PDB file of C-alpha atoms in Angstrom:
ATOM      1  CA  UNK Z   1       7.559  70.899 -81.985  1.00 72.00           C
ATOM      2  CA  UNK Z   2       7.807  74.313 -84.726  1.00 79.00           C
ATOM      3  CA  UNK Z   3       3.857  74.531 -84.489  1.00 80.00           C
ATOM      4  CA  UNK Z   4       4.214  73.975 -80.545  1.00 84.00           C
ATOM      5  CA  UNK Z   5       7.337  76.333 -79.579  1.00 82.00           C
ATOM      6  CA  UNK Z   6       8.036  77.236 -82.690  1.00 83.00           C
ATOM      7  CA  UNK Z   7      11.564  76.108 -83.038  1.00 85.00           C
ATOM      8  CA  UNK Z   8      12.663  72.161 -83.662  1.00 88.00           C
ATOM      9  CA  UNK Z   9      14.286  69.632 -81.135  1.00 90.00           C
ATOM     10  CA  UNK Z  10      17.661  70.611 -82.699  1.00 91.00           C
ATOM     11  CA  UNK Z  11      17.586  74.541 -82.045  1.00 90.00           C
ATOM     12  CA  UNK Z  12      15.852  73.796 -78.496  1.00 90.00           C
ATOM     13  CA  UNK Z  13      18.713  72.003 -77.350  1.00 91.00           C
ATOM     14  CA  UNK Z  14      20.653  74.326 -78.619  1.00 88.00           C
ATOM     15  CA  UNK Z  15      19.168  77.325 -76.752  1.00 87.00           C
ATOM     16  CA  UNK Z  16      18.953  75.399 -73.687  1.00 87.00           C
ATOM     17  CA  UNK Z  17      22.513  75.163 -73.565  1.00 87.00           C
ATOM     18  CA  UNK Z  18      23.431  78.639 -74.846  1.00 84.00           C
ATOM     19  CA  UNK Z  19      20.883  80.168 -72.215  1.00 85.00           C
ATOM     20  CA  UNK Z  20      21.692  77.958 -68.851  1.00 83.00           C
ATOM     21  CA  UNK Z  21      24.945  80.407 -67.623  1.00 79.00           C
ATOM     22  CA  UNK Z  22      22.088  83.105 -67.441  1.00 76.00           C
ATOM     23  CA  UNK Z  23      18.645  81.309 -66.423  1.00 78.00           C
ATOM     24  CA  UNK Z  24      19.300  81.405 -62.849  1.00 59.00           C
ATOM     25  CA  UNK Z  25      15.599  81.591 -60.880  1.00 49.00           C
ATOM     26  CA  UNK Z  26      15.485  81.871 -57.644  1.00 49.00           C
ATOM     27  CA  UNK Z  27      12.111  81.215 -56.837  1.00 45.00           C
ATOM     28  CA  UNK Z  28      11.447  77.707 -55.045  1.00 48.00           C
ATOM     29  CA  UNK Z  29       8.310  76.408 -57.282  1.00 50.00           C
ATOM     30  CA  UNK Z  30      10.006  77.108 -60.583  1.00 53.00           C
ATOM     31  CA  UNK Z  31      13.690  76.253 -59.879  1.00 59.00           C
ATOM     32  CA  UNK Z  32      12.202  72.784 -59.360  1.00 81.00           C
ATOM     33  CA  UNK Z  33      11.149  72.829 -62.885  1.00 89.00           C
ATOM     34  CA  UNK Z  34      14.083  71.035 -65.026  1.00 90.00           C
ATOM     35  CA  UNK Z  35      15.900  73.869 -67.392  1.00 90.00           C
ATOM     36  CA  UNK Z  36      14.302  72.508 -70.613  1.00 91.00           C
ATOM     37  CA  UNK Z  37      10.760  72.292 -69.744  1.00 92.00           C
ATOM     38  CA  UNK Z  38      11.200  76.676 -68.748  1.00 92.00           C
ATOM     39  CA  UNK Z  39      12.694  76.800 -72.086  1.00 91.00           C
ATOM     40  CA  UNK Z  40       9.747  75.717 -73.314  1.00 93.00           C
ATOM     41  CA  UNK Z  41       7.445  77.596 -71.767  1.00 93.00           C
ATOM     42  CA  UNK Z  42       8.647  80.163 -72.167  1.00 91.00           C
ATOM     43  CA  UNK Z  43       9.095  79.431 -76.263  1.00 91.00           C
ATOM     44  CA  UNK Z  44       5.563  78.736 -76.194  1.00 91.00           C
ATOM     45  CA  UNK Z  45       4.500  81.587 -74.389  1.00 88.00           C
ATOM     46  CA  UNK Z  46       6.749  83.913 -76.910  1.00 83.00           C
ATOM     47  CA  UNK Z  47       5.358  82.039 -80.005  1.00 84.00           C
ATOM     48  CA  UNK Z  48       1.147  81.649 -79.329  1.00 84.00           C
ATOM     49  CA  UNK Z  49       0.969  85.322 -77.529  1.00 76.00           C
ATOM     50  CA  UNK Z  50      -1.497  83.980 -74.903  1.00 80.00           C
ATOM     51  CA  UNK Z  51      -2.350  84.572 -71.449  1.00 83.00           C
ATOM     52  CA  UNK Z  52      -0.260  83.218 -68.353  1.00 86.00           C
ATOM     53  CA  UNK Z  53      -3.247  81.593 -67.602  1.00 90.00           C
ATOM     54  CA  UNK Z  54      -3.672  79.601 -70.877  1.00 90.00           C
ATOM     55  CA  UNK Z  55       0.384  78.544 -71.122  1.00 91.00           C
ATOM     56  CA  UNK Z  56       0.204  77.755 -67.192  1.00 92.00           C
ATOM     57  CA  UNK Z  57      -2.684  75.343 -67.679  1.00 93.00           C
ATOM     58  CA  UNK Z  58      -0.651  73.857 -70.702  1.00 92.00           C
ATOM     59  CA  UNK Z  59       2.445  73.367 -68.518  1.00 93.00           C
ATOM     60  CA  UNK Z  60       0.902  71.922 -65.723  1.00 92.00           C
ATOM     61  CA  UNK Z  61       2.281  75.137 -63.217  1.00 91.00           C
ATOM     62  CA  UNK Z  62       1.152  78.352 -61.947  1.00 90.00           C
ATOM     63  CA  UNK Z  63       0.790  81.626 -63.600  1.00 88.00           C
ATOM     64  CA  UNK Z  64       2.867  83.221 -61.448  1.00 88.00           C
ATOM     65  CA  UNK Z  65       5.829  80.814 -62.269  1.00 90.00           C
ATOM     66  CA  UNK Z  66       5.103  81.265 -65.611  1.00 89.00           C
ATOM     67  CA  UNK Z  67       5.423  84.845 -65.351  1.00 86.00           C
ATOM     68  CA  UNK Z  68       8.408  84.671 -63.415  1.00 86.00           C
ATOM     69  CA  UNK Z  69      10.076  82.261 -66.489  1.00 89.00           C
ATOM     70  CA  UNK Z  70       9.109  84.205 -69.174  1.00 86.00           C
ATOM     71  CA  UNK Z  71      10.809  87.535 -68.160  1.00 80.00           C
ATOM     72  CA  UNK Z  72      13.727  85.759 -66.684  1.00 84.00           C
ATOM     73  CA  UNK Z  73      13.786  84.034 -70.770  1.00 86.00           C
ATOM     74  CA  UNK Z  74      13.595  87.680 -71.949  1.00 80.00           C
ATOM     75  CA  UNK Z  75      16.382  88.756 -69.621  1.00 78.00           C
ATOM     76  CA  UNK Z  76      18.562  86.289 -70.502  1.00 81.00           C
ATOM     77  CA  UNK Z  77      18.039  86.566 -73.997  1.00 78.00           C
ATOM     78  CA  UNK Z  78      18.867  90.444 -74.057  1.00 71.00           C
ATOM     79  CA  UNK Z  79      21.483  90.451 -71.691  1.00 65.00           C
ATOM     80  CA  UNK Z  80      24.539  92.636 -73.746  1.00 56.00           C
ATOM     81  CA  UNK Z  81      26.960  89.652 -73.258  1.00 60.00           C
ATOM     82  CA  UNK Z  82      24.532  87.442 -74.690  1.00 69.00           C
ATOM     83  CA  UNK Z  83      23.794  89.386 -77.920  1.00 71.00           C
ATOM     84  CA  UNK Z  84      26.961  90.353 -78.473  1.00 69.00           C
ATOM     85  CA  UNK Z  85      27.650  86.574 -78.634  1.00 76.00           C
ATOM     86  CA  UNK Z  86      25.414  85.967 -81.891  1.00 80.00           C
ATOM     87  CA  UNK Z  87      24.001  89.582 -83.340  1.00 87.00           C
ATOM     88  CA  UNK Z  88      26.797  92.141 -83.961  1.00 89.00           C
ATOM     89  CA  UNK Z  89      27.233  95.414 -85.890  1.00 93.00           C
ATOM     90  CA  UNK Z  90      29.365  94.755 -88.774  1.00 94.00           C
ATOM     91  CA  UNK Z  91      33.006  96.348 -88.113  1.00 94.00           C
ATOM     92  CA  UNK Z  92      34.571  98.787 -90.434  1.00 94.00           C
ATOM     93  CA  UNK Z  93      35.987  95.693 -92.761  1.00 94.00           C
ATOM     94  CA  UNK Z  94      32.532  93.980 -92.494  1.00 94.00           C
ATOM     95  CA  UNK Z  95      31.105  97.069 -93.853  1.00 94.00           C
ATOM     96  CA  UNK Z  96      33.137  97.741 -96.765  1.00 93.00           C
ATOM     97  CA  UNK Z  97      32.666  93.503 -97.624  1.00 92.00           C
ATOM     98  CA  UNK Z  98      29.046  93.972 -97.203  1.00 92.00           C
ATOM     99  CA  UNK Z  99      29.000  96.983 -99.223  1.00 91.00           C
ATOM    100  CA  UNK Z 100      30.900  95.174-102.456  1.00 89.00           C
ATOM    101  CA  UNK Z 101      28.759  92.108-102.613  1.00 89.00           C
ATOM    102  CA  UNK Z 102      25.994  94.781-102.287  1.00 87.00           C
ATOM    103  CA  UNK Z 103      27.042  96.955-105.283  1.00 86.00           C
ATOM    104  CA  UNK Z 104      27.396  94.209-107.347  1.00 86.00           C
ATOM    105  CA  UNK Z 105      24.038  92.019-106.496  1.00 84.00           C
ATOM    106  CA  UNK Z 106      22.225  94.481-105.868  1.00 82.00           C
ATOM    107  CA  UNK Z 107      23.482  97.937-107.529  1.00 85.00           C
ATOM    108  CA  UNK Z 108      23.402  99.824-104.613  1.00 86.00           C
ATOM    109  CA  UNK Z 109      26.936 101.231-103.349  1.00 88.00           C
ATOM    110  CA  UNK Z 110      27.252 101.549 -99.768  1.00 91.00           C
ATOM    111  CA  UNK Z 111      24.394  99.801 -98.605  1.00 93.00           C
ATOM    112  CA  UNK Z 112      25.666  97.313 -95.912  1.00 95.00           C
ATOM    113  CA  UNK Z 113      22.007  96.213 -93.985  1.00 95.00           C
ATOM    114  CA  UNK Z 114      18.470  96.161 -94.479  1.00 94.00           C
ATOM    115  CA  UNK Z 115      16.280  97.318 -91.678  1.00 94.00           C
ATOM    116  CA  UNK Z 116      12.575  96.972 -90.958  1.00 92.00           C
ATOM    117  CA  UNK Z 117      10.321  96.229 -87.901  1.00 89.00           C
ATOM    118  CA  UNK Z 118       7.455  93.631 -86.780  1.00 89.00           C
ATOM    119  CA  UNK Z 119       5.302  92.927 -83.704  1.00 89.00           C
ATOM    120  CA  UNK Z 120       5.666  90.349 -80.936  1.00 86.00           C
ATOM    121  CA  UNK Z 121       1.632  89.912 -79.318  1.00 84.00           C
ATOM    122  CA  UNK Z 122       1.572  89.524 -75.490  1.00 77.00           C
ATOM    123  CA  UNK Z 123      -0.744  90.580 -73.093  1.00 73.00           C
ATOM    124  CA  UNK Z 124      -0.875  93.768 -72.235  1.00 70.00           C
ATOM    125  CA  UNK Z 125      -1.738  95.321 -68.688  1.00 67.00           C
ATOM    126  CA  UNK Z 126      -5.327  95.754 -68.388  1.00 68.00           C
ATOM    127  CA  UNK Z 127      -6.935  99.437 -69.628  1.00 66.00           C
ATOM    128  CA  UNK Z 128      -3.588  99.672 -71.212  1.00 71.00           C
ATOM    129  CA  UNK Z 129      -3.757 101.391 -74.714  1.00 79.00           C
ATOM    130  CA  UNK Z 130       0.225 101.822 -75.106  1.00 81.00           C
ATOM    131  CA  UNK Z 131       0.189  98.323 -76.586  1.00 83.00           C
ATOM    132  CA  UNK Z 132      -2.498  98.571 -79.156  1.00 88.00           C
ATOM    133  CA  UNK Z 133      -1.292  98.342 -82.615  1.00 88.00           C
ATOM    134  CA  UNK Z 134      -2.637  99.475 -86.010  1.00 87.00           C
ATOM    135  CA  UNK Z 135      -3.758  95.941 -85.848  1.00 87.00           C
ATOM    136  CA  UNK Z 136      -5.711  96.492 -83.243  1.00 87.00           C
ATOM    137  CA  UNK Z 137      -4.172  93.344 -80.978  1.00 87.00           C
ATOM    138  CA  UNK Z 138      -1.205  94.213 -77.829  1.00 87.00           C
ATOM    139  CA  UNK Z 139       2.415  93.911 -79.064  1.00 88.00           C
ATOM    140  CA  UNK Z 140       5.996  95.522 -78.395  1.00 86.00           C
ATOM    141  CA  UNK Z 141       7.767  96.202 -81.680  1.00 88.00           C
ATOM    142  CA  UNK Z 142      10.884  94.389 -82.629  1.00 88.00           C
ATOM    143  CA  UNK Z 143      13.408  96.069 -85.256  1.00 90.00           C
ATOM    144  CA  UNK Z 144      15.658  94.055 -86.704  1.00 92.00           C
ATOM    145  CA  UNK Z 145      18.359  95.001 -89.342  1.00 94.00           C
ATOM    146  CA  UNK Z 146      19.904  91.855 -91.318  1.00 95.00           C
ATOM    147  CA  UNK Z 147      22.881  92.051 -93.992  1.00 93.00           C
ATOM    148  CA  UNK Z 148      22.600  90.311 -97.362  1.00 89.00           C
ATOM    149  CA  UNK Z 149      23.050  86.895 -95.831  1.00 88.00           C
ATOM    150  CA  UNK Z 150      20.453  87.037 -93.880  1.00 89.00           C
ATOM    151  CA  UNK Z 151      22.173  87.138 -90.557  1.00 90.00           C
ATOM    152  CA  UNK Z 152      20.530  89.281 -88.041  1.00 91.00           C
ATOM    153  CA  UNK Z 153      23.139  92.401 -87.443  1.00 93.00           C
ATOM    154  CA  UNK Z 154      20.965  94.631 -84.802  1.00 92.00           C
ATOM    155  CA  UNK Z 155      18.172  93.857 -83.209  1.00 88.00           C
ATOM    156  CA  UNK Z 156      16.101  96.525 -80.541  1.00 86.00           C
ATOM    157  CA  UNK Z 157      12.620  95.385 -78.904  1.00 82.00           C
ATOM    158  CA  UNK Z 158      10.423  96.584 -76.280  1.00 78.00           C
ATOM    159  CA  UNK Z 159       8.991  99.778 -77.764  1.00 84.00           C
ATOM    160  CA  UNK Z 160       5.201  99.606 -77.657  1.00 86.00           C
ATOM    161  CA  UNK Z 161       2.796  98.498 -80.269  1.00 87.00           C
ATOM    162  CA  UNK Z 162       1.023 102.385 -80.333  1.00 88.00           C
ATOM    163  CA  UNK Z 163       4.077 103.343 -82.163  1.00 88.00           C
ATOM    164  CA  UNK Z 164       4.879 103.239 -85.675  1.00 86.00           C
ATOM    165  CA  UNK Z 165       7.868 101.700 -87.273  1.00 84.00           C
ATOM    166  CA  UNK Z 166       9.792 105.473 -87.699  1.00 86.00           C
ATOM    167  CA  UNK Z 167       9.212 106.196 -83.860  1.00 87.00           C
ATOM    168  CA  UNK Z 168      10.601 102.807 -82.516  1.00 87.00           C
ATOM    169  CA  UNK Z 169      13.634 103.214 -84.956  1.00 86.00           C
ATOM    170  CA  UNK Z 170      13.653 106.882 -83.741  1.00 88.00           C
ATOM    171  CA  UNK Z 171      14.018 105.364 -79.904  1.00 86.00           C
ATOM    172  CA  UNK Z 172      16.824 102.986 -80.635  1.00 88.00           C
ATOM    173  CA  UNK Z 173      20.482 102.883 -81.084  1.00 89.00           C
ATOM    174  CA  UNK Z 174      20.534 101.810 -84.684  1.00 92.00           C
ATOM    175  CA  UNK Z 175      21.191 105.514 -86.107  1.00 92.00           C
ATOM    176  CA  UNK Z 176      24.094 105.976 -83.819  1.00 93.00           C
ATOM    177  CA  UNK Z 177      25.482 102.825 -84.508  1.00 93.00           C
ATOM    178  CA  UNK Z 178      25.879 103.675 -88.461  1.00 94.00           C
ATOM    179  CA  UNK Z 179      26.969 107.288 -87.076  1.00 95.00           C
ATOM    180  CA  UNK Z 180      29.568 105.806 -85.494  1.00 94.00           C
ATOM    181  CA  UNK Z 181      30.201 103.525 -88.125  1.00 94.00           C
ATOM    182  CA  UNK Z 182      30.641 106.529 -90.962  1.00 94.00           C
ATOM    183  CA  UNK Z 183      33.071 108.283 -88.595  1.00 94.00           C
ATOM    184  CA  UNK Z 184      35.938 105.772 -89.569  1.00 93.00           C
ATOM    185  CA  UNK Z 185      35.192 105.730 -92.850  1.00 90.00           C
ATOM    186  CA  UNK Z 186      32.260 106.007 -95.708  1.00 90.00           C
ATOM    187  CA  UNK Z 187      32.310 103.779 -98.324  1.00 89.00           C
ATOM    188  CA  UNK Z 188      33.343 107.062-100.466  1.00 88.00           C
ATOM    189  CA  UNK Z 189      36.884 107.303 -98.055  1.00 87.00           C
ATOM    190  CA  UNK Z 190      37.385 103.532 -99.450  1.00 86.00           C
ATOM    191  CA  UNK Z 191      35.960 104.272-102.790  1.00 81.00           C
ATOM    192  CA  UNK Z 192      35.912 107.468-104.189  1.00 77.00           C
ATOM    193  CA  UNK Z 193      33.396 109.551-104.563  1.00 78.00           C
ATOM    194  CA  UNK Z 194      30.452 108.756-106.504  1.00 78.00           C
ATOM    195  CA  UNK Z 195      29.087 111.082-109.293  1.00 76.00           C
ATOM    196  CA  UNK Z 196      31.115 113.503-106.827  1.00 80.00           C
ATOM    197  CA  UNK Z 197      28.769 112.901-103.957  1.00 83.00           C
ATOM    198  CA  UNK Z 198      30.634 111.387-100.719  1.00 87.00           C
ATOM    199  CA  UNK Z 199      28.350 107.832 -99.945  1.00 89.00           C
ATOM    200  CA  UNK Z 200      28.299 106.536 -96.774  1.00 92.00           C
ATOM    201  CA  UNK Z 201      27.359 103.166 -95.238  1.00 94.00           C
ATOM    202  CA  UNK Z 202      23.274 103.103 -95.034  1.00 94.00           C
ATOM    203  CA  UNK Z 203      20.970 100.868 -94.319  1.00 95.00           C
ATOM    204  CA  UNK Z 204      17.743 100.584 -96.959  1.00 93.00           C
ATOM    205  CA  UNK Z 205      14.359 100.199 -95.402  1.00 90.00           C
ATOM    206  CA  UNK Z 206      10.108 100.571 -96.399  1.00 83.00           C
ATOM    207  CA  UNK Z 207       8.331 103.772 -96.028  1.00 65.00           C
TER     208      UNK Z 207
END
């Protein structure tokens, strides 16, 4: 089931619950398809990159309905109630937590998250160059910033594969998020200053 969908029996059941308030399709060929199975195309869809041709011959449906699944999947999955629910931006007490553990495992004061971005392949319109990556394959960029648990804190995707990791972060809300963040308090404002400089909350990240 991971190589297949990429997730185990476990974590599909649990998705298929979490996601069935918000998979609502209307149209008549795929709402005949039982709730689990569209999880799973979708999942497999999301996970092997291919064609709706390639996971509707899998599936045993039409390309259309597979279409029609996977965005409704993507929907779901992005909808601001629904991410709320499971990836949120630490609070001001999370923050100066995260900070501590982070000064003293890691020796860096007032860093909270870690921040960096990947690529999700799909298939791209044809004659489409937005999509093209460095890589040279179709993707949308996903950036994802994660504390020192590794829970996932913020998460932003849909930016095209053409651009770099600094312009998709440049294009989402993660910057005003730690704005806002700062404007309660720095870690400074809870900690003093340090070597008379005022620190704020940060996130580190690659070049």
């Amino acid at each position: 089931w991971i190589e297949f969908i990429g997730v185990d029996l476990h974590v599909l059941d649990f998705v298929t619950q979490i996601v069935e308030p918000w998979m609502n399709i209307n149209e008549r060929e795929s709402k005949t398809i039982p709730l689990r199975k569209r999880i799973c195309i979708a999942l497999f869809h999301l996970r092997h990159g291919c064609s709706c041709v390639v996971t509707s011959y899998i599936f045993g449906c039409s390309k259309s309905v597979v279409a029609v699944i996977f965005n409704e999947f993507i929907k779901c999955v992005s909808q601001k109630i629904f991410i709320q629910q499971f990836i949120t931006f630490p609070s001001i007490n999370e923050a100066i937590s995260l900070s501590e553990e982070s000064r003293l495992y890691g020796g860096l004061p007032g860093a909270i998250l870690a921040i960096d971005g990947t690529e999700i392949p799909f298939c791209a319109p044809k004659h489409s160059l937005a999509y093209m990556n460095y890589k040279k394959y179709n993707s949308v960029k996903l950036t994802c910033a994660c504390d020192y648990k590794l829970r996932a804190r913020f998460i932003d995707v849909g930016v095209p594969g053409r651009m770099n990791d600094a312009q998709a972060y440049s294009q989402c809300s993660f910057e005003d998020a730690m704005k806002q963040l700062n404007d309660v308090g720095t870690y400074s404002s809870f900690n003093g200053n340090l070597y008379g400089l005022d620190v704020p909350f940060f996130a580190v990240g690659d070049g």
